[in-house]
Short mmCIF file of C-alpha atoms in Angstrom, two decimals:
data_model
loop_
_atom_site.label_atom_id
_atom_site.label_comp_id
_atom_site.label_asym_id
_atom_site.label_seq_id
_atom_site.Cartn_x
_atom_site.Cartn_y
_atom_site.Cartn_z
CA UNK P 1 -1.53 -10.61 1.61
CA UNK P 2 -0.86 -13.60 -0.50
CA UNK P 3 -4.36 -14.72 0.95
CA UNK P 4 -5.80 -11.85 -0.60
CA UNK P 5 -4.05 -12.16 -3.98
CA UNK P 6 -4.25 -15.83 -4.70
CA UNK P 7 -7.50 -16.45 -5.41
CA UNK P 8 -7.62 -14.12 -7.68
CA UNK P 9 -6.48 -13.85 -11.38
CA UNK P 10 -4.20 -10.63 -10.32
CA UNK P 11 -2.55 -10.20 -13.15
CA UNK P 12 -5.39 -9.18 -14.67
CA UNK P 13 -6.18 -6.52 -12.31
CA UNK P 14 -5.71 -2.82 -12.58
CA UNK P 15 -2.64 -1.37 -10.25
CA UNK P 16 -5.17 0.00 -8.54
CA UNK P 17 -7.43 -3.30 -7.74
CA UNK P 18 -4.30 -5.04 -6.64
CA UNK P 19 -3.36 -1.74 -4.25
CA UNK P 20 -6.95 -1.76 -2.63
CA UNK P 21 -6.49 -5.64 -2.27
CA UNK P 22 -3.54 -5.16 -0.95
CA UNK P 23 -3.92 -2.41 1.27
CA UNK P 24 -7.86 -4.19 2.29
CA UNK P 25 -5.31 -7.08 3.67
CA UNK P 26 -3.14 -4.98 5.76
CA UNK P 27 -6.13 -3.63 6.93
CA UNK P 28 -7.26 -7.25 8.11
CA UNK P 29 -10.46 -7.07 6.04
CA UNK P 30 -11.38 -9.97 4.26
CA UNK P 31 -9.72 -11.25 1.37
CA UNK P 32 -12.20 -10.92 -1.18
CA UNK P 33 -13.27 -7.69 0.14
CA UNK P 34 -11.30 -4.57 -1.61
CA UNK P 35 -14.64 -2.20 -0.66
CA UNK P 36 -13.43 -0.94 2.57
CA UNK P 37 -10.71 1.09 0.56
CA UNK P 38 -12.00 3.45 -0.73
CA UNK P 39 -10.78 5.04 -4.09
CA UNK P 40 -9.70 8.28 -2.08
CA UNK P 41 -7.42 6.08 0.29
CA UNK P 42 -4.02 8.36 -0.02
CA UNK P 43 -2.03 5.25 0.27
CA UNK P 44 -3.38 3.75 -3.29
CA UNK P 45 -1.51 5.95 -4.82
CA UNK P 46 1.70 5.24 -2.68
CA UNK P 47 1.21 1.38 -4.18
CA UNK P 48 0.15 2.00 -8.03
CA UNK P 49 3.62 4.26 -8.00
CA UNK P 50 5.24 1.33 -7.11
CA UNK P 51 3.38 -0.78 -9.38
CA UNK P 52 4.35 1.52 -12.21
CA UNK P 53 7.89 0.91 -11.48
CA UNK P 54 8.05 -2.56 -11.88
CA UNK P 55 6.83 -5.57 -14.01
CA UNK P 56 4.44 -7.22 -10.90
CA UNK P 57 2.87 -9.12 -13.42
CA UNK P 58 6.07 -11.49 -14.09
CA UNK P 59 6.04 -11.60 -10.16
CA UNK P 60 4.78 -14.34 -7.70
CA UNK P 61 1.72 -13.66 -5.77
CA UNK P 62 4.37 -14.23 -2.78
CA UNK P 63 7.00 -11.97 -4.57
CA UNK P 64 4.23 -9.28 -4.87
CA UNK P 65 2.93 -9.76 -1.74
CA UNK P 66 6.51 -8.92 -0.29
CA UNK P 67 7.34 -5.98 -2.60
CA UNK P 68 3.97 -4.35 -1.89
CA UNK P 69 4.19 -4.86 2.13
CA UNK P 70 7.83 -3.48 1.82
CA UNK P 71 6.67 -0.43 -0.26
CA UNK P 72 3.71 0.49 1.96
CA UNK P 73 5.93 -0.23 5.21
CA UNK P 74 8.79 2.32 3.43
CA UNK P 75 5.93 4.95 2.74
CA UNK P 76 4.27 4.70 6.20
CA UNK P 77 8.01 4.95 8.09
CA UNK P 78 8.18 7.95 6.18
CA UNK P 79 5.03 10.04 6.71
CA UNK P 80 5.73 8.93 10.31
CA UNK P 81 8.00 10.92 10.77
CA UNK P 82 7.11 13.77 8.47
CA UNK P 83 4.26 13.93 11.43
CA UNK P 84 6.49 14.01 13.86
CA UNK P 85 8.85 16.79 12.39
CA UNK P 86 5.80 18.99 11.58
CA UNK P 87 4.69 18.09 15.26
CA UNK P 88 8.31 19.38 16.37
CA UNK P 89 8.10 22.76 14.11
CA UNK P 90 4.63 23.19 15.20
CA UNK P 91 5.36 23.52 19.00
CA UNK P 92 9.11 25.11 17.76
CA UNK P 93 6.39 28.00 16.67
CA UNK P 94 7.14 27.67 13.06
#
Protein backbone atom coordinates (compact mmCIF):
# COMPACT_ATOMS: atom_id res chain seq x y z
CA UNK A 1 0.00 0.00 0.00
CA UNK A 2 2.87 2.30 0.53
CA UNK A 3 3.43 1.60 -3.32
CA UNK A 4 0.22 3.02 -3.93
CA UNK A 5 0.56 6.07 -1.67
CA UNK A 6 4.05 7.25 -2.35
CA UNK A 7 3.99 8.56 -5.47
CA UNK A 8 1.49 10.52 -4.77
CA UNK A 9 1.13 13.92 -2.94
CA UNK A 10 -1.50 12.13 -0.38
CA UNK A 11 -1.85 14.57 1.81
CA UNK A 12 -3.52 16.41 -0.48
CA UNK A 13 -6.07 13.92 -1.23
CA UNK A 14 -9.62 13.67 -0.10
CA UNK A 15 -10.27 10.71 2.69
CA UNK A 16 -11.94 9.30 0.15
CA UNK A 17 -9.06 9.27 -2.74
CA UNK A 18 -6.68 7.89 -0.21
CA UNK A 19 -9.53 5.00 0.82
CA UNK A 20 -10.04 4.01 -2.96
CA UNK A 21 -6.13 4.04 -3.24
CA UNK A 22 -5.93 2.20 -0.55
CA UNK A 23 -8.51 -0.23 -0.86
CA UNK A 24 -7.42 -0.36 -5.16
CA UNK A 25 -4.00 -1.80 -3.45
CA UNK A 26 -5.46 -4.45 -1.37
CA UNK A 27 -7.24 -5.26 -4.25
CA UNK A 28 -3.81 -5.81 -6.18
CA UNK A 29 -4.76 -3.27 -8.86
CA UNK A 30 -2.25 -1.03 -9.91
CA UNK A 31 -0.94 1.67 -7.99
CA UNK A 32 -1.94 4.54 -9.86
CA UNK A 33 -5.19 3.05 -10.60
CA UNK A 34 -8.02 4.06 -7.84
CA UNK A 35 -10.89 3.41 -10.85
CA UNK A 36 -11.61 -0.10 -10.05
CA UNK A 37 -13.26 1.18 -6.71
CA UNK A 38 -15.92 2.38 -7.32
CA UNK A 39 -17.54 5.28 -5.24
CA UNK A 40 -20.33 2.75 -4.02
CA UNK A 41 -17.55 0.31 -2.63
CA UNK A 42 -19.17 -0.22 1.11
CA UNK A 43 -15.73 -0.47 2.46
CA UNK A 44 -14.82 3.41 1.55
CA UNK A 45 -16.75 4.34 4.01
CA UNK A 46 -15.28 1.80 6.60
CA UNK A 47 -11.72 3.80 5.76
CA UNK A 48 -12.85 7.68 5.55
CA UNK A 49 -14.41 6.80 9.29
CA UNK A 50 -11.16 6.01 10.19
CA UNK A 51 -9.64 8.79 8.45
CA UNK A 52 -11.95 11.12 10.30
CA UNK A 53 -10.62 9.90 13.49
CA UNK A 54 -7.23 10.67 13.13
CA UNK A 55 -4.70 13.31 11.83
CA UNK A 56 -3.27 10.86 8.66
CA UNK A 57 -1.92 13.81 7.29
CA UNK A 58 0.94 14.21 10.11
CA UNK A 59 1.38 10.38 9.34
CA UNK A 60 4.04 8.51 7.20
CA UNK A 61 2.96 7.04 3.99
CA UNK A 62 4.27 3.74 5.90
CA UNK A 63 2.40 4.79 9.17
CA UNK A 64 -0.78 5.23 7.00
CA UNK A 65 -0.29 2.44 5.08
CA UNK A 66 -0.31 0.32 8.42
CA UNK A 67 -3.23 2.10 10.15
CA UNK A 68 -5.40 1.78 7.03
CA UNK A 69 -4.51 -2.13 6.42
CA UNK A 70 -5.21 -2.60 10.23
CA UNK A 71 -8.59 -0.73 10.01
CA UNK A 72 -9.85 -2.52 6.89
CA UNK A 73 -8.46 -5.99 8.32
CA UNK A 74 -10.56 -5.01 11.84
CA UNK A 75 -13.73 -4.18 9.65
CA UNK A 76 -13.50 -7.25 7.36
CA UNK A 77 -12.88 -9.76 10.68
CA UNK A 78 -15.95 -8.27 11.70
CA UNK A 79 -18.54 -8.51 8.91
CA UNK A 80 -17.02 -12.02 8.74
CA UNK A 81 -18.49 -13.09 11.19
CA UNK A 82 -21.65 -11.02 11.23
CA UNK A 83 -22.09 -13.47 7.95
CA UNK A 84 -21.54 -16.22 9.67
CA UNK A 85 -23.94 -15.51 12.70
CA UNK A 86 -26.73 -14.46 10.27
CA UNK A 87 -25.75 -17.77 8.36
CA UNK A 88 -26.23 -19.62 11.88
CA UNK A 89 -29.78 -17.77 12.67
CA UNK A 90 -30.76 -18.30 9.19
CA UNK A 91 -30.62 -22.18 9.24
CA UNK A 92 -31.58 -21.79 13.37
CA UNK A 93 -35.01 -20.60 11.42
CA UNK A 94 -34.85 -17.16 12.76
Amino acid sequence: MSEALGPFAWRGLTPEMVSRRALAAIDGHGVADAAPVTRLDERIDVLVGFLAGCQWRSLTTAALSRQLVTAFDAWHHESQWLEIELRWSMERGG
